């Protein structure tokens, strides 16, 4: 069936509990035929990258300016705490909270290990950290988006919606895919008539879906 693609910004994502019964449901009925592309919860991207208004460094900026130290660890810990606070506020069922916390732990630990390994590799002088920074920025941005998408899916499933997380971040995916290929692969078995896809918020995916 034909479907619409709708974008939800970070401020609205932080109010998902208020918007659930009006944005996703209508008079208690699920409104299928729609794909939602979500942003990270409000403030999370600032903590992951850098604050857009104040310039305060997030994980990315702290890592880029680390010069061999591990000051970015504290920034990553702040992200984990903020993610936990956001999901605890929105999710009320213990099983949903446990699943979300496991997700956060896995992604944060994975990102930390990735940054440590990259920092160690580039210390030998044969590899240049600057050549990898765009990938690091994408990895960190994807953390916030994937977390928000998972929490949205858990919230919707608890309300009886057949919701599915479509993760376009490429997390632990060794395939060398273009964005179009990743979109096609991720969406090929999604039926908008019976499922509500919640997609990590790459700006380009709005044109591809």
PDB file of N, CA and C in Angstrom, residues 133-208:
ATOM      1  N   UNK A 133      37.403  10.780  11.281  1.00  0.00           N
ATOM      2  CA  UNK A 133      36.495  11.558  12.120  1.00  0.00           C
ATOM      3  C   UNK A 133      35.073  11.632  11.573  1.00  0.00           C
ATOM      4  N   UNK A 134      34.916  11.636  10.248  1.00  0.00           N
ATOM      5  CA  UNK A 134      33.556  11.660   9.699  1.00  0.00           C
ATOM      6  C   UNK A 134      32.805  10.394  10.089  1.00  0.00           C
ATOM      7  N   UNK A 135      33.501   9.244  10.045  1.00  0.00           N
ATOM      8  CA  UNK A 135      32.865   7.987  10.438  1.00  0.00           C
ATOM      9  C   UNK A 135      32.522   7.990  11.926  1.00  0.00           C
ATOM     10  N   UNK A 136      33.403   8.562  12.736  1.00  0.00           N
ATOM     11  CA  UNK A 136      33.140   8.653  14.175  1.00  0.00           C
ATOM     12  C   UNK A 136      31.917   9.532  14.429  1.00  0.00           C
ATOM     13  N   UNK A 137      31.812  10.623  13.704  1.00  0.00           N
ATOM     14  CA  UNK A 137      30.660  11.514  13.875  1.00  0.00           C
ATOM     15  C   UNK A 137      29.363  10.790  13.511  1.00  0.00           C
ATOM     16  N   UNK A 138      29.386  10.022  12.421  1.00  0.00           N
ATOM     17  CA  UNK A 138      28.198   9.269  12.018  1.00  0.00           C
ATOM     18  C   UNK A 138      27.853   8.198  13.050  1.00  0.00           C
ATOM     19  N   UNK A 139      28.877   7.522  13.573  1.00  0.00           N
ATOM     20  CA  UNK A 139      28.635   6.488  14.576  1.00  0.00           C
ATOM     21  C   UNK A 139      27.970   7.079  15.811  1.00  0.00           C
ATOM     22  N   UNK A 140      28.494   8.216  16.277  1.00  0.00           N
ATOM     23  CA  UNK A 140      27.946   8.832  17.481  1.00  0.00           C
ATOM     24  C   UNK A 140      26.541   9.378  17.247  1.00  0.00           C
ATOM     25  N   UNK A 141      26.313  10.007  16.100  1.00  0.00           N
ATOM     26  CA  UNK A 141      24.967  10.497  15.795  1.00  0.00           C
ATOM     27  C   UNK A 141      23.974   9.350  15.783  1.00  0.00           C
ATOM     28  N   UNK A 142      24.407   8.219  15.202  1.00  0.00           N
ATOM     29  CA  UNK A 142      23.538   7.060  15.116  1.00  0.00           C
ATOM     30  C   UNK A 142      23.154   6.492  16.470  1.00  0.00           C
ATOM     31  N   UNK A 143      24.021   6.656  17.475  1.00  0.00           N
ATOM     32  CA  UNK A 143      23.691   6.175  18.816  1.00  0.00           C
ATOM     33  C   UNK A 143      22.416   6.817  19.331  1.00  0.00           C
ATOM     34  N   UNK A 144      22.328   8.119  19.220  1.00  0.00           N
ATOM     35  CA  UNK A 144      21.159   8.828  19.725  1.00  0.00           C
ATOM     36  C   UNK A 144      19.902   8.492  18.956  1.00  0.00           C
ATOM     37  N   UNK A 145      20.026   8.377  17.627  1.00  0.00           N
ATOM     38  CA  UNK A 145      18.862   8.097  16.798  1.00  0.00           C
ATOM     39  C   UNK A 145      18.332   6.680  17.043  1.00  0.00           C
ATOM     40  N   UNK A 146      19.252   5.711  17.104  1.00  0.00           N
ATOM     41  CA  UNK A 146      18.830   4.324  17.314  1.00  0.00           C
ATOM     42  C   UNK A 146      18.197   4.141  18.688  1.00  0.00           C
ATOM     43  N   UNK A 147      18.738   4.816  19.691  1.00  0.00           N
ATOM     44  CA  UNK A 147      18.167   4.726  21.030  1.00  0.00           C
ATOM     45  C   UNK A 147      16.744   5.272  21.052  1.00  0.00           C
ATOM     46  N   UNK A 148      16.534   6.434  20.441  1.00  0.00           N
ATOM     47  CA  UNK A 148      15.201   7.033  20.413  1.00  0.00           C
ATOM     48  C   UNK A 148      14.220   6.141  19.654  1.00  0.00           C
ATOM     49  N   UNK A 149      14.684   5.546  18.555  1.00  0.00           N
ATOM     50  CA  UNK A 149      13.811   4.669  17.771  1.00  0.00           C
ATOM     51  C   UNK A 149      13.406   3.444  18.578  1.00  0.00           C
ATOM     52  N   UNK A 150      14.353   2.855  19.304  1.00  0.00           N
ATOM     53  CA  UNK A 150      14.020   1.683  20.115  1.00  0.00           C
ATOM     54  C   UNK A 150      12.995   2.024  21.188  1.00  0.00           C
ATOM     55  N   UNK A 151      13.204   3.124  21.893  1.00  0.00           N
ATOM     56  CA  UNK A 151      12.269   3.518  22.947  1.00  0.00           C
ATOM     57  C   UNK A 151      10.877   3.764  22.354  1.00  0.00           C
ATOM     58  N   UNK A 152      10.832   4.400  21.183  1.00  0.00           N
ATOM     59  CA  UNK A 152       9.542   4.634  20.525  1.00  0.00           C
ATOM     60  C   UNK A 152       8.854   3.313  20.200  1.00  0.00           C
ATOM     61  N   UNK A 153       9.615   2.351  19.684  1.00  0.00           N
ATOM     62  CA  UNK A 153       9.044   1.049  19.336  1.00  0.00           C
ATOM     63  C   UNK A 153       8.504   0.350  20.581  1.00  0.00           C
ATOM     64  N   UNK A 154       9.269   0.375  21.659  1.00  0.00           N
ATOM     65  CA  UNK A 154       8.818  -0.268  22.896  1.00  0.00           C
ATOM     66  C   UNK A 154       7.542   0.396  23.423  1.00  0.00           C
ATOM     67  N   UNK A 155       7.503   1.713  23.369  1.00  0.00           N
ATOM     68  CA  UNK A 155       6.327   2.455  23.830  1.00  0.00           C
ATOM     69  C   UNK A 155       5.104   2.098  22.981  1.00  0.00           C
ATOM     70  N   UNK A 156       5.294   2.015  21.663  1.00  0.00           N
ATOM     71  CA  UNK A 156       4.185   1.706  20.763  1.00  0.00           C
ATOM     72  C   UNK A 156       3.731   0.258  20.907  1.00  0.00           C
ATOM     73  N   UNK A 157       4.680  -0.656  21.000  1.00  0.00           N
ATOM     74  CA  UNK A 157       4.311  -2.060  21.166  1.00  0.00           C
ATOM     75  C   UNK A 157       3.511  -2.275  22.443  1.00  0.00           C
ATOM     76  N   UNK A 158       3.874  -1.563  23.495  1.00  0.00           N
ATOM     77  CA  UNK A 158       3.155  -1.698  24.766  1.00  0.00           C
ATOM     78  C   UNK A 158       1.715  -1.187  24.624  1.00  0.00           C
ATOM     79  N   UNK A 159       1.486  -0.290  23.640  1.00  0.00           N
ATOM     80  CA  UNK A 159       0.139   0.244  23.390  1.00  0.00           C
ATOM     81  C   UNK A 159      -0.620  -0.579  22.356  1.00  0.00           C
ATOM     82  N   UNK A 160      -0.027  -1.708  21.925  1.00  0.00           N
ATOM     83  CA  UNK A 160      -0.714  -2.578  20.985  1.00  0.00           C
ATOM     84  C   UNK A 160      -0.415  -2.325  19.527  1.00  0.00           C
ATOM     85  N   UNK A 161       0.564  -1.470  19.241  1.00  0.00           N
ATOM     86  CA  UNK A 161       0.941  -1.177  17.853  1.00  0.00           C
ATOM     87  C   UNK A 161       1.971  -2.204  17.392  1.00  0.00           C
ATOM     88  N   UNK A 162       1.801  -2.704  16.179  1.00  0.00           N
ATOM     89  CA  UNK A 162       2.786  -3.607  15.578  1.00  0.00           C
ATOM     90  C   UNK A 162       3.911  -2.752  15.005  1.00  0.00           C
ATOM     91  N   UNK A 163       4.803  -2.314  15.899  1.00  0.00           N
ATOM     92  CA  UNK A 163       5.877  -1.394  15.524  1.00  0.00           C
ATOM     93  C   UNK A 163       7.182  -2.152  15.348  1.00  0.00           C
ATOM     94  N   UNK A 164       7.996  -1.680  14.408  1.00  0.00           N
ATOM     95  CA  UNK A 164       9.274  -2.326  14.125  1.00  0.00           C
ATOM     96  C   UNK A 164      10.389  -1.283  14.036  1.00  0.00           C
ATOM     97  N   UNK A 165      11.518  -1.582  14.676  1.00  0.00           N
ATOM     98  CA  UNK A 165      12.700  -0.732  14.574  1.00  0.00           C
ATOM     99  C   UNK A 165      13.424  -1.050  13.278  1.00  0.00           C
ATOM    100  N   UNK A 166      13.669  -0.014  12.479  1.00  0.00           N
ATOM    101  CA  UNK A 166      14.474  -0.133  11.263  1.00  0.00           C
ATOM    102  C   UNK A 166      15.739   0.687  11.491  1.00  0.00           C
ATOM    103  N   UNK A 167      16.833  -0.013  11.767  1.00  0.00           N
ATOM    104  CA  UNK A 167      18.083   0.627  12.169  1.00  0.00           C
ATOM    105  C   UNK A 167      18.986   0.792  10.953  1.00  0.00           C
ATOM    106  N   UNK A 168      19.176   2.037  10.529  1.00  0.00           N
ATOM    107  CA  UNK A 168      20.006   2.330   9.359  1.00  0.00           C
ATOM    108  C   UNK A 168      21.417   2.772   9.731  1.00  0.00           C
ATOM    109  N   UNK A 169      21.792   2.620  10.989  1.00  0.00           N
ATOM    110  CA  UNK A 169      23.092   3.116  11.423  1.00  0.00           C
ATOM    111  C   UNK A 169      24.247   2.222  10.999  1.00  0.00           C
ATOM    112  N   UNK A 170      23.951   0.993  10.596  1.00  0.00           N
ATOM    113  CA  UNK A 170      25.026   0.084  10.213  1.00  0.00           C
ATOM    114  C   UNK A 170      25.784  -0.504  11.381  1.00  0.00           C
ATOM    115  N   UNK A 171      25.179  -0.465  12.567  1.00  0.00           N
ATOM    116  CA  UNK A 171      25.847  -0.954  13.781  1.00  0.00           C
ATOM    117  C   UNK A 171      26.222  -2.423  13.642  1.00  0.00           C
ATOM    118  N   UNK A 172      27.506  -2.717  13.837  1.00  0.00           N
ATOM    119  CA  UNK A 172      28.049  -4.078  13.743  1.00  0.00           C
ATOM    120  C   UNK A 172      27.684  -4.770  12.423  1.00  0.00           C
ATOM    121  N   UNK A 173      27.550  -3.992  11.380  1.00  0.00           N
ATOM    122  CA  UNK A 173      27.243  -4.530  10.048  1.00  0.00           C
ATOM    123  C   UNK A 173      28.481  -4.373   9.177  1.00  0.00           C
ATOM    124  N   UNK A 174      29.098  -5.495   8.846  1.00  0.00           N
ATOM    125  CA  UNK A 174      30.336  -5.457   8.086  1.00  0.00           C
ATOM    126  C   UNK A 174      30.155  -5.255   6.600  1.00  0.00           C
ATOM    127  N   UNK A 175      28.904  -5.190   6.123  1.00  0.00           N
ATOM    128  CA  UNK A 175      28.675  -5.029   4.695  1.00  0.00           C
ATOM    129  C   UNK A 175      28.964  -3.599   4.257  1.00  0.00           C
ATOM    130  N   UNK A 176      29.523  -3.446   3.076  1.00  0.00           N
ATOM    131  CA  UNK A 176      29.810  -2.132   2.511  1.00  0.00           C
ATOM    132  C   UNK A 176      28.641  -1.740   1.618  1.00  0.00           C
ATOM    133  N   UNK A 177      27.620  -1.124   2.206  1.00  0.00           N
ATOM    134  CA  UNK A 177      26.401  -0.803   1.481  1.00  0.00           C
ATOM    135  C   UNK A 177      26.257   0.699   1.300  1.00  0.00           C
ATOM    136  N   UNK A 178      25.696   1.101   0.178  1.00  0.00           N
ATOM    137  CA  UNK A 178      25.305   2.491   0.012  1.00  0.00           C
ATOM    138  C   UNK A 178      24.046   2.737   0.835  1.00  0.00           C
ATOM    139  N   UNK A 179      23.672   3.995   0.993  1.00  0.00           N
ATOM    140  CA  UNK A 179      22.455   4.308   1.740  1.00  0.00           C
ATOM    141  C   UNK A 179      21.237   3.687   1.053  1.00  0.00           C
ATOM    142  N   UNK A 180      21.195   3.775  -0.283  1.00  0.00           N
ATOM    143  CA  UNK A 180      20.069   3.188  -1.014  1.00  0.00           C
ATOM    144  C   UNK A 180      19.992   1.686  -0.771  1.00  0.00           C
ATOM    145  N   UNK A 181      21.128   1.005  -0.799  1.00  0.00           N
ATOM    146  CA  UNK A 181      21.143  -0.432  -0.566  1.00  0.00           C
ATOM    147  C   UNK A 181      20.718  -0.768   0.858  1.00  0.00           C
ATOM    148  N   UNK A 182      21.166   0.036   1.813  1.00  0.00           N
ATOM    149  CA  UNK A 182      20.793  -0.221   3.202  1.00  0.00           C
ATOM    150  C   UNK A 182      19.286   0.005   3.406  1.00  0.00           C
ATOM    151  N   UNK A 183      18.755   1.040   2.770  1.00  0.00           N
ATOM    152  CA  UNK A 183      17.321   1.307   2.861  1.00  0.00           C
ATOM    153  C   UNK A 183      16.511   0.174   2.255  1.00  0.00           C
ATOM    154  N   UNK A 184      16.921  -0.252   1.065  1.00  0.00           N
ATOM    155  CA  UNK A 184      16.181  -1.309   0.379  1.00  0.00           C
ATOM    156  C   UNK A 184      16.188  -2.599   1.180  1.00  0.00           C
ATOM    157  N   UNK A 185      17.359  -2.956   1.708  1.00  0.00           N
ATOM    158  CA  UNK A 185      17.485  -4.180   2.482  1.00  0.00           C
ATOM    159  C   UNK A 185      16.648  -4.116   3.761  1.00  0.00           C
ATOM    160  N   UNK A 186      16.695  -2.963   4.444  1.00  0.00           N
ATOM    161  CA  UNK A 186      16.005  -2.834   5.726  1.00  0.00           C
ATOM    162  C   UNK A 186      14.496  -2.810   5.574  1.00  0.00           C
ATOM    163  N   UNK A 187      14.000  -2.267   4.461  1.00  0.00           N
ATOM    164  CA  UNK A 187      12.563  -2.059   4.303  1.00  0.00           C
ATOM    165  C   UNK A 187      11.886  -3.106   3.431  1.00  0.00           C
ATOM    166  N   UNK A 188      12.636  -4.034   2.855  1.00  0.00           N
ATOM    167  CA  UNK A 188      12.058  -4.913   1.844  1.00  0.00           C
ATOM    168  C   UNK A 188      10.936  -5.803   2.380  1.00  0.00           C
ATOM    169  N   UNK A 189      10.976  -6.172   3.654  1.00  0.00           N
ATOM    170  CA  UNK A 189       9.912  -7.039   4.180  1.00  0.00           C
ATOM    171  C   UNK A 189       8.988  -6.313   5.151  1.00  0.00           C
ATOM    172  N   UNK A 190       9.023  -4.987   5.143  1.00  0.00           N
ATOM    173  CA  UNK A 190       8.107  -4.211   5.982  1.00  0.00           C
ATOM    174  C   UNK A 190       6.809  -3.977   5.208  1.00  0.00           C
ATOM    175  N   UNK A 191       5.696  -4.318   5.818  1.00  0.00           N
ATOM    176  CA  UNK A 191       4.388  -4.108   5.209  1.00  0.00           C
ATOM    177  C   UNK A 191       3.704  -2.944   5.917  1.00  0.00           C
ATOM    178  N   UNK A 192       3.668  -1.756   5.290  1.00  0.00           N
ATOM    179  CA  UNK A 192       3.077  -0.585   5.953  1.00  0.00           C
ATOM    180  C   UNK A 192       1.612  -0.757   6.316  1.00  0.00           C
ATOM    181  N   UNK A 193       0.939  -1.707   5.664  1.00  0.00           N
ATOM    182  CA  UNK A 193      -0.479  -1.906   5.960  1.00  0.00           C
ATOM    183  C   UNK A 193      -0.692  -2.541   7.325  1.00  0.00           C
ATOM    184  N   UNK A 194       0.319  -3.273   7.801  1.00  0.00           N
ATOM    185  CA  UNK A 194       0.156  -3.996   9.065  1.00  0.00           C
ATOM    186  C   UNK A 194       1.256  -3.699  10.070  1.00  0.00           C
ATOM    187  N   UNK A 195       2.257  -2.918   9.673  1.00  0.00           N
ATOM    188  CA  UNK A 195       3.378  -2.595  10.551  1.00  0.00           C
ATOM    189  C   UNK A 195       3.640  -1.105  10.529  1.00  0.00           C
ATOM    190  N   UNK A 196       4.153  -0.599  11.635  1.00  0.00           N
ATOM    191  CA  UNK A 196       4.576   0.797  11.704  1.00  0.00           C
ATOM    192  C   UNK A 196       6.090   0.811  11.893  1.00  0.00           C
ATOM    193  N   UNK A 197       6.812   1.205  10.851  1.00  0.00           N
ATOM    194  CA  UNK A 197       8.266   1.229  10.906  1.00  0.00           C
ATOM    195  C   UNK A 197       8.740   2.524  11.561  1.00  0.00           C
ATOM    196  N   UNK A 198       9.639   2.383  12.523  1.00  0.00           N
ATOM    197  CA  UNK A 198      10.270   3.529  13.176  1.00  0.00           C
ATOM    198  C   UNK A 198      11.736   3.485  12.774  1.00  0.00           C
ATOM    199  N   UNK A 199      12.164   4.480  12.007  1.00  0.00           N
ATOM    200  CA  UNK A 199      13.448   4.450  11.316  1.00  0.00           C
ATOM    201  C   UNK A 199      14.406   5.433  11.957  1.00  0.00           C
ATOM    202  N   UNK A 200      15.672   5.001  12.100  1.00  0.00           N
ATOM    203  CA  UNK A 200      16.692   5.914  12.598  1.00  0.00           C
ATOM    204  C   UNK A 200      16.815   7.095  11.644  1.00  0.00           C
ATOM    205  N   UNK A 201      17.058   8.279  12.205  1.00  0.00           N
ATOM    206  CA  UNK A 201      16.823   9.511  11.488  1.00  0.00           C
ATOM    207  C   UNK A 201      17.876  10.053  10.576  1.00  0.00           C
ATOM    208  N   UNK A 202      18.407   9.272   9.639  1.00  0.00           N
ATOM    209  CA  UNK A 202      19.275   9.849   8.622  1.00  0.00           C
ATOM    210  C   UNK A 202      18.456  10.791   7.756  1.00  0.00           C
ATOM    211  N   UNK A 203      18.983  12.008   7.537  1.00  0.00           N
ATOM    212  CA  UNK A 203      18.241  12.997   6.765  1.00  0.00           C
ATOM    213  C   UNK A 203      17.957  12.491   5.345  1.00  0.00           C
ATOM    214  N   UNK A 204      18.895  11.738   4.760  1.00  0.00           N
ATOM    215  CA  UNK A 204      18.740  11.295   3.387  1.00  0.00           C
ATOM    216  C   UNK A 204      17.623  10.280   3.228  1.00  0.00           C
ATOM    217  N   UNK A 205      17.281   9.563   4.293  1.00  0.00           N
ATOM    218  CA  UNK A 205      16.354   8.442   4.146  1.00  0.00           C
ATOM    219  C   UNK A 205      14.954   8.924   3.861  1.00  0.00           C
ATOM    220  N   UNK A 206      14.668  10.190   4.122  1.00  0.00           N
ATOM    221  CA  UNK A 206      13.307  10.674   3.861  1.00  0.00           C
ATOM    222  C   UNK A 206      12.993  10.594   2.364  1.00  0.00           C
ATOM    223  N   UNK A 207      14.013  10.869   1.508  1.00  0.00           N
ATOM    224  CA  UNK A 207      13.788  10.792   0.078  1.00  0.00           C
ATOM    225  C   UNK A 207      13.781   9.347  -0.408  1.00  0.00           C
ATOM    226  N   UNK A 208      14.444   8.453   0.312  1.00  0.00           N
ATOM    227  CA  UNK A 208      14.583   7.091  -0.156  1.00  0.00           C
ATOM    228  C   UNK A 208      13.447   6.181   0.222  1.00  0.00           C
TER     229      UNK A 208
END
